[in-house]
XYZ file of N, CA and C in Angstrom:
384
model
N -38.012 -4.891 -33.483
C -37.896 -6.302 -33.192
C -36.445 -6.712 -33.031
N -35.613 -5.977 -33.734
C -33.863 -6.343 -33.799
C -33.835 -5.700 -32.510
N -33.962 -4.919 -31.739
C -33.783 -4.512 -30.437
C -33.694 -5.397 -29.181
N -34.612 -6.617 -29.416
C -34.843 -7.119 -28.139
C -33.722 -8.219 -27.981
N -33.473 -9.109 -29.392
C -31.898 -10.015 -29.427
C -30.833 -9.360 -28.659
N -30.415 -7.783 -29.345
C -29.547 -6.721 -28.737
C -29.561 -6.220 -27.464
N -30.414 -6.394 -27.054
C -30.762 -6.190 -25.429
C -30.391 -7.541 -24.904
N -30.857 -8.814 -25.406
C -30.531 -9.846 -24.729
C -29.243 -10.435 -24.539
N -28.438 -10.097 -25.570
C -26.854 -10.304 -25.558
C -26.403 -8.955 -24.606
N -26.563 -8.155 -24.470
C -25.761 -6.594 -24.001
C -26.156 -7.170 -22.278
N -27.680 -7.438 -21.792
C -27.856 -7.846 -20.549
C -26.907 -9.670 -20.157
N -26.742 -10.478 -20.914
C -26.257 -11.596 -21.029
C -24.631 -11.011 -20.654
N -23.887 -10.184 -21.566
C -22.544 -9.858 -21.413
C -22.702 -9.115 -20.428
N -23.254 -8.302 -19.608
C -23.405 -7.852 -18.364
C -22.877 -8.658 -17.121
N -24.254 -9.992 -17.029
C -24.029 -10.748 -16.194
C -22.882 -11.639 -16.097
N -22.378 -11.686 -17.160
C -21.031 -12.542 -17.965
C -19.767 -11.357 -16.780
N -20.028 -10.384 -17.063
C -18.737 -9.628 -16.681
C -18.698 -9.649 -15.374
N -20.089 -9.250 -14.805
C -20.289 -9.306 -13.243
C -19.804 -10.257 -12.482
N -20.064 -11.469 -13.003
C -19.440 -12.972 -12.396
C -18.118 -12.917 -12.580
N -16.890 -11.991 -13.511
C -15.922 -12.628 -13.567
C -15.100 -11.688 -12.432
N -13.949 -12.510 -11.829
C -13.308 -11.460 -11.219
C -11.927 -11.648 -11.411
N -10.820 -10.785 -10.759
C -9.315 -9.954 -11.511
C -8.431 -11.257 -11.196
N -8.843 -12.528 -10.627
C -7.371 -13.437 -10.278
C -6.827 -13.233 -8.602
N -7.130 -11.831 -8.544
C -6.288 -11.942 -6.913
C -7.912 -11.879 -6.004
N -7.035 -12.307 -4.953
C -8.108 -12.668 -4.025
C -7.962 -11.650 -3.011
N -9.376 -10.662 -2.766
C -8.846 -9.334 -1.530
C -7.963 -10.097 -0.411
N -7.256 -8.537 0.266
C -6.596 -9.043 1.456
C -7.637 -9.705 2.417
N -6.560 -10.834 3.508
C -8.189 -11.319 4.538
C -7.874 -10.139 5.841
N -9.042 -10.367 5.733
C -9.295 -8.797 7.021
C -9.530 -10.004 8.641
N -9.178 -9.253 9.893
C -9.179 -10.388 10.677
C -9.885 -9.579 11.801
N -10.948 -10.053 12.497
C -11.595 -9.017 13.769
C -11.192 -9.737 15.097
N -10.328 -8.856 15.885
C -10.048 -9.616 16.998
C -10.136 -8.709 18.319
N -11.219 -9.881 19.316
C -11.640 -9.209 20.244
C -10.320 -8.316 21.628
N -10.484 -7.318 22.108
C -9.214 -7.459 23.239
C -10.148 -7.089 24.468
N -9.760 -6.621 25.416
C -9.992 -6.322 26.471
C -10.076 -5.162 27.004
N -10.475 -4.178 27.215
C -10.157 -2.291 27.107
C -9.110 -2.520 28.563
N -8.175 -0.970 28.349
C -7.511 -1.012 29.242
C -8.962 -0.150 30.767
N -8.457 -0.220 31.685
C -9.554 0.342 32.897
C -8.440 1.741 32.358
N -9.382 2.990 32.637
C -9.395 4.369 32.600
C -8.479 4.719 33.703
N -8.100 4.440 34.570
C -7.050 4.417 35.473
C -5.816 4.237 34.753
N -4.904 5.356 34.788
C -3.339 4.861 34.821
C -2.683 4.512 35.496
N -1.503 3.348 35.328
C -0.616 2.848 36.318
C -0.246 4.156 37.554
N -0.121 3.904 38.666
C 0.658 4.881 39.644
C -0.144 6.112 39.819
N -1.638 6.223 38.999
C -2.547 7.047 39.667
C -3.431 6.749 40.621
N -3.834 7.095 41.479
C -4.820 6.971 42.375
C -6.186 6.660 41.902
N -6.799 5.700 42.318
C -8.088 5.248 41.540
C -8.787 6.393 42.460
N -8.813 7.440 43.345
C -9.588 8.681 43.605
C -9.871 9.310 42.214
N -8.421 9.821 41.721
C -8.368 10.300 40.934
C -8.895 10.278 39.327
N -9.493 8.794 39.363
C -10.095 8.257 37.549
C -11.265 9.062 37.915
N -11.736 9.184 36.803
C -13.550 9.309 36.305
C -14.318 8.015 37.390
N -15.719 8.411 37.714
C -16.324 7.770 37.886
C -16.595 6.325 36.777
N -17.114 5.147 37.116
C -17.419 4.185 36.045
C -18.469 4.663 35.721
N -19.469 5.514 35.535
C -20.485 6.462 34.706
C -19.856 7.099 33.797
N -19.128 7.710 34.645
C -17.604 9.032 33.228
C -16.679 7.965 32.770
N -16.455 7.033 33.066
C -15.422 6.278 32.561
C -15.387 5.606 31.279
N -14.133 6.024 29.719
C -14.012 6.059 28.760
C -13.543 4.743 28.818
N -13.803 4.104 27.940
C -13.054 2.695 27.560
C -11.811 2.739 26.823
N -10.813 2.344 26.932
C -9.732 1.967 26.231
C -9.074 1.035 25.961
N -8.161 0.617 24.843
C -7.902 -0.561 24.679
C -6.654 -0.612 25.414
N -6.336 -1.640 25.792
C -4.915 -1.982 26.298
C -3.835 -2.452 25.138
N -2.719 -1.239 25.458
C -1.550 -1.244 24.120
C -1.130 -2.109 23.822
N -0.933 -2.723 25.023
C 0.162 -4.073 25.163
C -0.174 -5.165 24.936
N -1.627 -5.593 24.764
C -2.317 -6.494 24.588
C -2.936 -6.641 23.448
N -3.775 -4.841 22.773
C -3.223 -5.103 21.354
C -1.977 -5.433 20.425
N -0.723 -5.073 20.765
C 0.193 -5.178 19.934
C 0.649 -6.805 20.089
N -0.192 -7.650 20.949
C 0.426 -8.837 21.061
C -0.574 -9.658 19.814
N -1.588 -9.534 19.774
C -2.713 -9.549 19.208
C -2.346 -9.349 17.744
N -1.803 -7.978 17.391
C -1.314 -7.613 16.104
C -0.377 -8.702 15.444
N 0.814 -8.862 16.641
C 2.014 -9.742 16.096
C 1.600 -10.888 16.213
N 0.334 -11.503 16.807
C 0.102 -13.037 16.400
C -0.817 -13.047 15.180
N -1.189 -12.186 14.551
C -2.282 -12.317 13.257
C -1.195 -11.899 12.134
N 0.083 -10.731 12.393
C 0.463 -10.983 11.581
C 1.494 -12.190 10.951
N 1.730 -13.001 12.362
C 2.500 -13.738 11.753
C 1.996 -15.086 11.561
N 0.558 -14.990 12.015
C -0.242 -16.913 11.906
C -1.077 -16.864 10.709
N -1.830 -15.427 11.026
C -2.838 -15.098 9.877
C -2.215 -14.611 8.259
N -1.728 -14.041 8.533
C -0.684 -13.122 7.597
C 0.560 -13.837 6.822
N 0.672 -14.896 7.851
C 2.214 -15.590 7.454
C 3.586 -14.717 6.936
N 3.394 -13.691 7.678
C 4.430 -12.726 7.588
C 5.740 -13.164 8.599
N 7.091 -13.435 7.780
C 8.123 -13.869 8.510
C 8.369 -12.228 8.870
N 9.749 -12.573 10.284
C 10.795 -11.416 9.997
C 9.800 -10.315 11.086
N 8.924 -10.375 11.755
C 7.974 -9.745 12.282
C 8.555 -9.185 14.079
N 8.755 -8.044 13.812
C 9.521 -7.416 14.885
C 8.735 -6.920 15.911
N 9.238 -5.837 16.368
C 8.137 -5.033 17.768
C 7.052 -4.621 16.973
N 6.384 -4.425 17.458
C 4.815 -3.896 17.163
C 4.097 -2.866 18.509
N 4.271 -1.903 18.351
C 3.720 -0.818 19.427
C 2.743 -0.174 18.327
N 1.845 -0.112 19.529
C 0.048 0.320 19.462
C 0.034 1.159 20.347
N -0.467 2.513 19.720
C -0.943 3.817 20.904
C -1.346 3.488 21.795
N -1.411 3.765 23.015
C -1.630 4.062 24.345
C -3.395 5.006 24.348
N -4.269 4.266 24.849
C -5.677 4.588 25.209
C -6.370 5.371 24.120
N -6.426 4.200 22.753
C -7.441 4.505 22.013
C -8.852 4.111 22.483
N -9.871 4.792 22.166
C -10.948 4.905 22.599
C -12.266 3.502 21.965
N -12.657 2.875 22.809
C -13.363 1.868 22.392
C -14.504 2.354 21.949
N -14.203 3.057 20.137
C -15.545 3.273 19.606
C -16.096 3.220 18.558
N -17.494 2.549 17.968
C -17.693 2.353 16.606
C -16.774 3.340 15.768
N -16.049 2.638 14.927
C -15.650 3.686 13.086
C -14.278 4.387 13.735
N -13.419 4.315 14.867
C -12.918 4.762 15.566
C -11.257 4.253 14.697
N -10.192 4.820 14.252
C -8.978 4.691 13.423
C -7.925 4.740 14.391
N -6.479 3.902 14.055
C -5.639 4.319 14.742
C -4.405 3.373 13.585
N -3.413 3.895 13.710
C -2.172 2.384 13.463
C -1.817 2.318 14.451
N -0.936 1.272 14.251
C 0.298 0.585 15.292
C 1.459 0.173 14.456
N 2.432 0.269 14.840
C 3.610 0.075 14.231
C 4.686 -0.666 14.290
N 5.444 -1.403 13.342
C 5.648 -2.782 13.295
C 6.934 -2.521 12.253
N 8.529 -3.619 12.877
C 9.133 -3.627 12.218
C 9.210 -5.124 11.642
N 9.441 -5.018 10.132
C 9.037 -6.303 9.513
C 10.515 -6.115 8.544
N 11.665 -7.257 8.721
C 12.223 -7.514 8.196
C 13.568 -6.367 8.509
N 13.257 -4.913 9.642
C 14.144 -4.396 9.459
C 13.799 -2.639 8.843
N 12.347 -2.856 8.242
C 11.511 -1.295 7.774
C 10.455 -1.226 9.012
N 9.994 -0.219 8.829
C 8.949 0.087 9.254
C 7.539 0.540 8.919
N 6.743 -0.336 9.184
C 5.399 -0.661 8.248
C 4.094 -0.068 9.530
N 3.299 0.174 9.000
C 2.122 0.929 9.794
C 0.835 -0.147 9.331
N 0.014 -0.679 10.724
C -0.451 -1.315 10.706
C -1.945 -0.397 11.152
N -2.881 -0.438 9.964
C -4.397 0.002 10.129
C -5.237 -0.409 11.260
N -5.689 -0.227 12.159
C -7.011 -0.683 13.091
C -7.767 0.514 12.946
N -9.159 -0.319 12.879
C -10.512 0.476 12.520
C -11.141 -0.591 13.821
N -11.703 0.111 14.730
C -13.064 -0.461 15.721
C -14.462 -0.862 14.743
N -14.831 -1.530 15.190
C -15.616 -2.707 14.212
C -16.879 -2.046 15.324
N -16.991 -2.206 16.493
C -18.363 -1.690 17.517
C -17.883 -1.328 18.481
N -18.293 -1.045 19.714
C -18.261 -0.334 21.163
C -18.118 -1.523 22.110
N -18.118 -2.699 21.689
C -17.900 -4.051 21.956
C -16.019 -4.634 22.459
N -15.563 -3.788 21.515
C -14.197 -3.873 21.652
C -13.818 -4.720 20.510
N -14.233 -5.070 19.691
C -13.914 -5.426 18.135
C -13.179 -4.785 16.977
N -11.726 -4.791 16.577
C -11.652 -4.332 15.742
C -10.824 -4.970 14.510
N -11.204 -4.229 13.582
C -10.146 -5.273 12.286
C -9.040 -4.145 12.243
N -7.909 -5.711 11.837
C -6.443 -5.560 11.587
C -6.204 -5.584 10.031
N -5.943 -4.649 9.391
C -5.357 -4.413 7.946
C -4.120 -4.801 7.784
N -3.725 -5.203 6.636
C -2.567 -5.937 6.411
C -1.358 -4.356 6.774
N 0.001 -4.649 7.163
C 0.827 -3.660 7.002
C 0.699 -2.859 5.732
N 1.199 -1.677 5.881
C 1.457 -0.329 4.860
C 2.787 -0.382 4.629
């Protein structure tokens, strides 16, 4: 019979702990759509691309890294926010990783992108 009080406080301090959390608030994660670059490179011959059947999606560098430097500095409120270069024809694909790289203040900080879907969605992680 003393068991079931003891159970009711041990499940009570459970739910007690579950609800509480550490003070900081996670980083905000931000998903922002871009545009893939076309599978064609500048000064190649569109003979020469893949068919649009064979044709790989990619993001456009230049358009991510503009993308990067406006979240980190509107979203992020990161002063001091320098060049930001993003690889050249990452692949538009679910679970798909890359950084981009960013001088902030004068260092150099590596900025996470993870593809969110095949949509062209991906989230921006705060600098490293």
């Amino acid at each position: 019979m003393r068991a079931v009080p003891v159970l009711l406080l041990c499940g009570l301090g459970m739910l007690a702990a579950a609800g509480c959390d550490s003070g900081t608030p996670p980083p905000p994660v931000h998903t922002v759509t871009v545009t893939p670059n076309s599978p064609a490179e500048p000064g190649i011959p569109s003979s020469s691309a893949p068919s649009s059947s064979e044709a790989m999606r990619v993001f456009d560098s230049r358009v991510m890294a503009s993308a990067v430097t406006r979240l980190l500095t509107t979203d992020y409120k990161m002063a001091n926010v320098g060049t930001v270069s993003c690889p050249d024809r990452q692949p538009v694909a679910d679970g798909s990783r890359f950084q981009c790289t960013v001088d902030i203040a004068g260092a150099t900080k590596h900025v996470p992108i993870t593809v969110t879907g095949a949509d062209g969605k991906y989230r921006v992680d705060p600098p490293q």
